[in-house]
Amino acid sequence: MQTQSLSDKSDMAKGGHIFYMMLNWVLPERCPCCGTITAAGRSFCLSCWQKLEFLGPRWCRGCAVPFDFDRGADAYCASCIAHPPRHDGIRAVVIAQQLLRHLPDDTGQVIITPVPLHWTRIWLRSFNQSALIGKHLAASTGIAFVPDILLRHKRTPSMRGLDHKRRRQAVGSAFALHPKYKGKLKGRKSS
């Protein structure tokens, strides 16, 4: 009986692999920059990957806006000085492996939590990119991944092209701490 169920799971896995191969043949994966068809499992084509510029440590501690010159690890930009963020810092990445170099040396109090999407965006996309990156990062580092710390109360417009003030207004009351975590996160850092 046990052997039969293992065989069934193996057959299902083969079927899933065949389905994925057929889907990739009908709708091949494409580079998000140029649209060129890429090898299965590769997000970017080689040409676009080589052109990507990864930010280095010359950036604002609060919002990660790059500086023209190195101002030191704890420097903030004028916008973050005028309107201090309520977080310890932000890092945006394409894939989780690129985020590894931005982790603090002591990750004992760090938790990883994704920015929640509104249910309509989840329905349209069928996934939350920050949750996928967070899960992968947690799996490769052993840092706790807690996906439900933040709740999203309202849908926000696209942030593309908005200045700091308009972004702040757009997300002003969109998020809240889940009630079950009130008082439990003091002293912790989220990524």
PDB file of C-alpha atoms in Angstrom:
ATOM      1  CA  MET A   1       0.000   0.000   0.000  1.00  0.00           C
ATOM      2  CA  GLN A   2       2.806   2.409   0.908  1.00  0.00           C
ATOM      3  CA  THR A   3       4.657   1.578  -2.309  1.00  0.00           C
ATOM      4  CA  GLN A   4       1.559   2.323  -4.363  1.00  0.00           C
ATOM      5  CA  SER A   5       1.099   5.796  -2.852  1.00  0.00           C
ATOM      6  CA  LEU A   6       4.773   6.636  -3.435  1.00  0.00           C
ATOM      7  CA  SER A   7       4.394   5.513  -7.028  1.00  0.00           C
ATOM      8  CA  ASP A   8       1.305   7.725  -7.400  1.00  0.00           C
ATOM      9  CA  LYS A   9       3.225  10.739  -6.080  1.00  0.00           C
ATOM     10  CA  SER A  10       6.055  10.016  -8.493  1.00  0.00           C
ATOM     11  CA  ASP A  11       3.595   9.803 -11.395  1.00  0.00           C
ATOM     12  CA  MET A  12       1.995  13.084 -10.302  1.00  0.00           C
ATOM     13  CA  ALA A  13       5.400  14.772 -10.174  1.00  0.00           C
ATOM     14  CA  LYS A  14       6.180  13.536 -13.693  1.00  0.00           C
ATOM     15  CA  GLY A  15       2.797  14.810 -14.869  1.00  0.00           C
ATOM     16  CA  GLY A  16       3.482  18.206 -13.312  1.00  0.00           C
ATOM     17  CA  HIS A  17       6.863  18.364 -15.021  1.00  0.00           C
ATOM     18  CA  ILE A  18       5.307  17.475 -18.391  1.00  0.00           C
ATOM     19  CA  PHE A  19       2.600  20.104 -17.855  1.00  0.00           C
ATOM     20  CA  TYR A  20       5.258  22.730 -17.026  1.00  0.00           C
ATOM     21  CA  MET A  21       7.230  21.818 -20.160  1.00  0.00           C
ATOM     22  CA  MET A  22       4.083  22.099 -22.316  1.00  0.00           C
ATOM     23  CA  LEU A  23       3.130  25.411 -20.725  1.00  0.00           C
ATOM     24  CA  ASN A  24       6.641  26.756 -21.296  1.00  0.00           C
ATOM     25  CA  TRP A  25       6.425  25.672 -24.932  1.00  0.00           C
ATOM     26  CA  VAL A  26       3.061  27.425 -25.449  1.00  0.00           C
ATOM     27  CA  LEU A  27       3.858  30.458 -23.261  1.00  0.00           C
ATOM     28  CA  PRO A  28       7.643  30.591 -22.991  1.00  0.00           C
ATOM     29  CA  GLU A  29       9.286  32.562 -20.202  1.00  0.00           C
ATOM     30  CA  ARG A  30      10.411  35.991 -21.328  1.00  0.00           C
ATOM     31  CA  CYS A  31      12.926  38.520 -20.086  1.00  0.00           C
ATOM     32  CA  PRO A  32      11.010  41.261 -18.198  1.00  0.00           C
ATOM     33  CA  CYS A  33      13.276  43.937 -19.729  1.00  0.00           C
ATOM     34  CA  CYS A  34      13.355  43.166 -23.428  1.00  0.00           C
ATOM     35  CA  GLY A  35      10.808  40.377 -23.936  1.00  0.00           C
ATOM     36  CA  THR A  36      13.321  37.891 -25.363  1.00  0.00           C
ATOM     37  CA  ILE A  37      12.444  34.258 -24.708  1.00  0.00           C
ATOM     38  CA  THR A  38      14.649  32.916 -21.903  1.00  0.00           C
ATOM     39  CA  ALA A  39      15.616  29.447 -20.760  1.00  0.00           C
ATOM     40  CA  ALA A  40      13.189  27.879 -18.287  1.00  0.00           C
ATOM     41  CA  GLY A  41      13.851  29.148 -14.797  1.00  0.00           C
ATOM     42  CA  ARG A  42      15.862  32.188 -15.948  1.00  0.00           C
ATOM     43  CA  SER A  43      14.183  35.529 -15.365  1.00  0.00           C
ATOM     44  CA  PHE A  44      16.438  37.754 -17.484  1.00  0.00           C
ATOM     45  CA  CYS A  45      18.253  37.161 -20.737  1.00  0.00           C
ATOM     46  CA  LEU A  46      22.046  37.258 -20.474  1.00  0.00           C
ATOM     47  CA  SER A  47      22.312  40.639 -22.214  1.00  0.00           C
ATOM     48  CA  CYS A  48      19.851  42.362 -19.833  1.00  0.00           C
ATOM     49  CA  TRP A  49      21.312  40.624 -16.757  1.00  0.00           C
ATOM     50  CA  GLN A  50      24.746  42.029 -17.630  1.00  0.00           C
ATOM     51  CA  LYS A  51      23.268  45.534 -17.927  1.00  0.00           C
ATOM     52  CA  LEU A  52      21.583  45.466 -14.507  1.00  0.00           C
ATOM     53  CA  GLU A  53      23.133  47.876 -12.044  1.00  0.00           C
ATOM     54  CA  PHE A  54      22.942  46.664  -8.463  1.00  0.00           C
ATOM     55  CA  LEU A  55      22.984  49.368  -5.845  1.00  0.00           C
ATOM     56  CA  GLY A  56      25.939  49.405  -3.522  1.00  0.00           C
ATOM     57  CA  PRO A  57      26.210  50.756   0.006  1.00  0.00           C
ATOM     58  CA  ARG A  58      26.245  54.446  -1.026  1.00  0.00           C
ATOM     59  CA  TRP A  59      22.571  55.003  -0.225  1.00  0.00           C
ATOM     60  CA  CYS A  60      20.151  56.533   2.240  1.00  0.00           C
ATOM     61  CA  ARG A  61      19.688  54.335   5.288  1.00  0.00           C
ATOM     62  CA  GLY A  62      15.942  55.046   5.278  1.00  0.00           C
ATOM     63  CA  CYS A  63      14.780  54.812   1.675  1.00  0.00           C
ATOM     64  CA  ALA A  64      17.835  53.387  -0.161  1.00  0.00           C
ATOM     65  CA  VAL A  65      18.020  56.272  -2.649  1.00  0.00           C
ATOM     66  CA  PRO A  66      21.583  56.206  -4.012  1.00  0.00           C
ATOM     67  CA  PHE A  67      23.997  58.996  -3.041  1.00  0.00           C
ATOM     68  CA  ASP A  68      26.492  60.527  -5.473  1.00  0.00           C
ATOM     69  CA  PHE A  69      29.263  59.916  -2.925  1.00  0.00           C
ATOM     70  CA  ASP A  70      29.670  57.835   0.220  1.00  0.00           C
ATOM     71  CA  ARG A  71      28.181  59.643   3.225  1.00  0.00           C
ATOM     72  CA  GLY A  72      28.629  56.746   5.627  1.00  0.00           C
ATOM     73  CA  ALA A  73      26.482  53.766   6.605  1.00  0.00           C
ATOM     74  CA  ASP A  74      24.040  55.703   8.807  1.00  0.00           C
ATOM     75  CA  ALA A  75      23.418  58.681   6.479  1.00  0.00           C
ATOM     76  CA  TYR A  76      19.890  59.744   5.586  1.00  0.00           C
ATOM     77  CA  CYS A  77      18.765  61.745   2.557  1.00  0.00           C
ATOM     78  CA  ALA A  78      17.112  65.150   2.979  1.00  0.00           C
ATOM     79  CA  SER A  79      13.654  63.651   2.456  1.00  0.00           C
ATOM     80  CA  CYS A  80      14.115  61.057   5.213  1.00  0.00           C
ATOM     81  CA  ILE A  81      15.540  63.710   7.552  1.00  0.00           C
ATOM     82  CA  ALA A  82      12.493  65.910   6.903  1.00  0.00           C
ATOM     83  CA  HIS A  83      10.047  63.008   7.129  1.00  0.00           C
ATOM     84  CA  PRO A  84      11.686  60.211   9.175  1.00  0.00           C
ATOM     85  CA  PRO A  85      10.512  56.753   8.105  1.00  0.00           C
ATOM     86  CA  ARG A  86       8.881  54.419  10.634  1.00  0.00           C
ATOM     87  CA  HIS A  87      11.148  51.537   9.669  1.00  0.00           C
ATOM     88  CA  ASP A  88      14.827  50.654   9.898  1.00  0.00           C
ATOM     89  CA  GLY A  89      15.428  50.667   6.157  1.00  0.00           C
ATOM     90  CA  ILE A  90      14.264  49.323   2.821  1.00  0.00           C
ATOM     91  CA  ARG A  91      16.055  47.215   0.249  1.00  0.00           C
ATOM     92  CA  ALA A  92      14.522  46.323  -3.105  1.00  0.00           C
ATOM     93  CA  VAL A  93      15.849  43.361  -5.044  1.00  0.00           C
ATOM     94  CA  VAL A  94      15.106  41.316  -8.113  1.00  0.00           C
ATOM     95  CA  ILE A  95      15.751  37.960  -6.464  1.00  0.00           C
ATOM     96  CA  ALA A  96      16.275  36.822  -2.901  1.00  0.00           C
ATOM     97  CA  GLN A  97      19.943  35.916  -3.402  1.00  0.00           C
ATOM     98  CA  GLN A  98      20.721  39.573  -4.097  1.00  0.00           C
ATOM     99  CA  LEU A  99      19.245  40.507  -0.707  1.00  0.00           C
ATOM    100  CA  LEU A 100      21.645  38.274   1.258  1.00  0.00           C
ATOM    101  CA  ARG A 101      24.409  40.875   1.145  1.00  0.00           C
ATOM    102  CA  HIS A 102      22.134  43.466   2.775  1.00  0.00           C
ATOM    103  CA  LEU A 103      21.344  41.460   5.889  1.00  0.00           C
ATOM    104  CA  PRO A 104      22.814  42.667   9.172  1.00  0.00           C
ATOM    105  CA  ASP A 105      25.578  40.625  10.771  1.00  0.00           C
ATOM    106  CA  ASP A 106      23.360  39.769  13.738  1.00  0.00           C
ATOM    107  CA  THR A 107      20.074  38.346  12.431  1.00  0.00           C
ATOM    108  CA  GLY A 108      18.916  37.041  15.810  1.00  0.00           C
ATOM    109  CA  GLN A 109      16.134  39.618  16.150  1.00  0.00           C
ATOM    110  CA  VAL A 110      15.345  39.938  12.440  1.00  0.00           C
ATOM    111  CA  ILE A 111      12.095  38.677  10.954  1.00  0.00           C
ATOM    112  CA  ILE A 112      11.080  38.634   7.317  1.00  0.00           C
ATOM    113  CA  THR A 113       7.585  39.792   6.446  1.00  0.00           C
ATOM    114  CA  PRO A 114       6.194  40.663   3.008  1.00  0.00           C
ATOM    115  CA  VAL A 115       4.262  43.778   2.119  1.00  0.00           C
ATOM    116  CA  PRO A 116       0.720  42.459   1.657  1.00  0.00           C
ATOM    117  CA  LEU A 117      -1.096  43.050  -1.597  1.00  0.00           C
ATOM    118  CA  HIS A 118      -4.742  44.046  -1.777  1.00  0.00           C
ATOM    119  CA  TRP A 119      -6.954  41.034  -2.515  1.00  0.00           C
ATOM    120  CA  THR A 120      -7.782  42.402  -5.972  1.00  0.00           C
ATOM    121  CA  ARG A 121      -4.086  42.493  -6.915  1.00  0.00           C
ATOM    122  CA  ILE A 122      -3.579  38.965  -5.573  1.00  0.00           C
ATOM    123  CA  TRP A 123      -6.557  37.843  -7.636  1.00  0.00           C
ATOM    124  CA  LEU A 124      -5.147  39.455 -10.796  1.00  0.00           C
ATOM    125  CA  ARG A 125      -1.522  38.335 -10.272  1.00  0.00           C
ATOM    126  CA  SER A 126      -2.116  35.090  -8.351  1.00  0.00           C
ATOM    127  CA  PHE A 127       1.054  35.685  -6.294  1.00  0.00           C
ATOM    128  CA  ASN A 128       2.774  38.244  -4.066  1.00  0.00           C
ATOM    129  CA  GLN A 129       6.325  38.854  -5.288  1.00  0.00           C
ATOM    130  CA  SER A 130       7.568  40.123  -1.915  1.00  0.00           C
ATOM    131  CA  ALA A 131       6.191  36.984  -0.225  1.00  0.00           C
ATOM    132  CA  LEU A 132       7.992  34.726  -2.719  1.00  0.00           C
ATOM    133  CA  ILE A 133      11.272  36.598  -2.213  1.00  0.00           C
ATOM    134  CA  GLY A 134      10.767  36.536   1.568  1.00  0.00           C
ATOM    135  CA  LYS A 135      10.111  32.788   1.667  1.00  0.00           C
ATOM    136  CA  HIS A 136      13.197  32.086  -0.405  1.00  0.00           C
ATOM    137  CA  LEU A 137      15.348  34.388   1.727  1.00  0.00           C
ATOM    138  CA  ALA A 138      14.062  32.794   4.928  1.00  0.00           C
ATOM    139  CA  ALA A 139      14.718  29.303   3.592  1.00  0.00           C
ATOM    140  CA  SER A 140      18.288  30.161   2.647  1.00  0.00           C
ATOM    141  CA  THR A 141      19.140  31.990   5.886  1.00  0.00           C
ATOM    142  CA  GLY A 142      17.051  30.355   8.612  1.00  0.00           C
ATOM    143  CA  ILE A 143      15.521  33.741   9.522  1.00  0.00           C
ATOM    144  CA  ALA A 144      11.883  33.530  10.609  1.00  0.00           C
ATOM    145  CA  PHE A 145       9.354  34.270   7.857  1.00  0.00           C
ATOM    146  CA  VAL A 146       6.086  35.618   9.280  1.00  0.00           C
ATOM    147  CA  PRO A 147       3.771  36.486   6.391  1.00  0.00           C
ATOM    148  CA  ASP A 148       0.823  37.853   8.352  1.00  0.00           C
ATOM    149  CA  ILE A 149       2.342  40.594  10.529  1.00  0.00           C
ATOM    150  CA  LEU A 150       0.913  43.339   8.319  1.00  0.00           C
ATOM    151  CA  LEU A 151      -2.678  43.635   7.174  1.00  0.00           C
ATOM    152  CA  ARG A 152      -3.752  45.652   4.163  1.00  0.00           C
ATOM    153  CA  HIS A 153      -6.950  47.633   4.692  1.00  0.00           C
ATOM    154  CA  LYS A 154      -7.290  49.428   1.383  1.00  0.00           C
ATOM    155  CA  ARG A 155      -6.141  49.309  -2.199  1.00  0.00           C
ATOM    156  CA  THR A 156      -3.585  51.928  -3.181  1.00  0.00           C
ATOM    157  CA  PRO A 157      -2.811  53.401  -6.595  1.00  0.00           C
ATOM    158  CA  SER A 158       0.360  52.516  -8.451  1.00  0.00           C
ATOM    159  CA  MET A 159       3.356  54.245  -6.849  1.00  0.00           C
ATOM    160  CA  ARG A 160       5.114  54.715 -10.188  1.00  0.00           C
ATOM    161  CA  GLY A 161       5.835  58.399 -10.761  1.00  0.00           C
ATOM    162  CA  LEU A 162       4.619  59.570  -7.337  1.00  0.00           C
ATOM    163  CA  ASP A 163       6.836  61.789  -5.191  1.00  0.00           C
ATOM    164  CA  HIS A 164       7.522  61.114  -1.489  1.00  0.00           C
ATOM    165  CA  LYS A 165       4.529  63.120  -0.252  1.00  0.00           C
ATOM    166  CA  ARG A 166       2.033  61.462  -2.579  1.00  0.00           C
ATOM    167  CA  ARG A 167       3.397  57.985  -1.824  1.00  0.00           C
ATOM    168  CA  ARG A 168       3.011  58.652   1.899  1.00  0.00           C
ATOM    169  CA  GLN A 169      -0.578  59.851   1.372  1.00  0.00           C
ATOM    170  CA  ALA A 170      -1.404  56.842  -0.801  1.00  0.00           C
ATOM    171  CA  VAL A 171      -0.264  54.274   1.772  1.00  0.00           C
ATOM    172  CA  GLY A 172      -1.138  56.355   4.844  1.00  0.00           C
ATOM    173  CA  SER A 173      -3.818  54.091   6.278  1.00  0.00           C
ATOM    174  CA  ALA A 174      -3.457  51.129   3.931  1.00  0.00           C
ATOM    175  CA  PHE A 175      -1.535  48.938   6.401  1.00  0.00           C
ATOM    176  CA  ALA A 176      -1.902  47.949  10.027  1.00  0.00           C
ATOM    177  CA  LEU A 177      -0.231  45.581  12.439  1.00  0.00           C
ATOM    178  CA  HIS A 178      -2.176  42.345  12.879  1.00  0.00           C
ATOM    179  CA  PRO A 179      -3.785  42.439  16.366  1.00  0.00           C
ATOM    180  CA  LYS A 180      -2.236  39.099  17.361  1.00  0.00           C
ATOM    181  CA  TYR A 181       1.267  40.663  17.107  1.00  0.00           C
ATOM    182  CA  LYS A 182       0.633  43.809  19.180  1.00  0.00           C
ATOM    183  CA  GLY A 183       3.238  43.958  21.940  1.00  0.00           C
ATOM    184  CA  LYS A 184       5.107  40.881  20.635  1.00  0.00           C
ATOM    185  CA  LEU A 185       7.428  42.613  18.174  1.00  0.00           C
ATOM    186  CA  LYS A 186       9.084  45.209  20.381  1.00  0.00           C
ATOM    187  CA  GLY A 187      12.823  45.292  19.715  1.00  0.00           C
ATOM    188  CA  ARG A 188      12.537  43.132  16.578  1.00  0.00           C
ATOM    189  CA  LYS A 189      13.638  44.244  13.137  1.00  0.00           C
ATOM    190  CA  SER A 190      11.664  43.343  10.036  1.00  0.00           C
ATOM    191  CA  SER A 191      13.055  42.936   6.541  1.00  0.00           C
TER     192      SER A 191
END
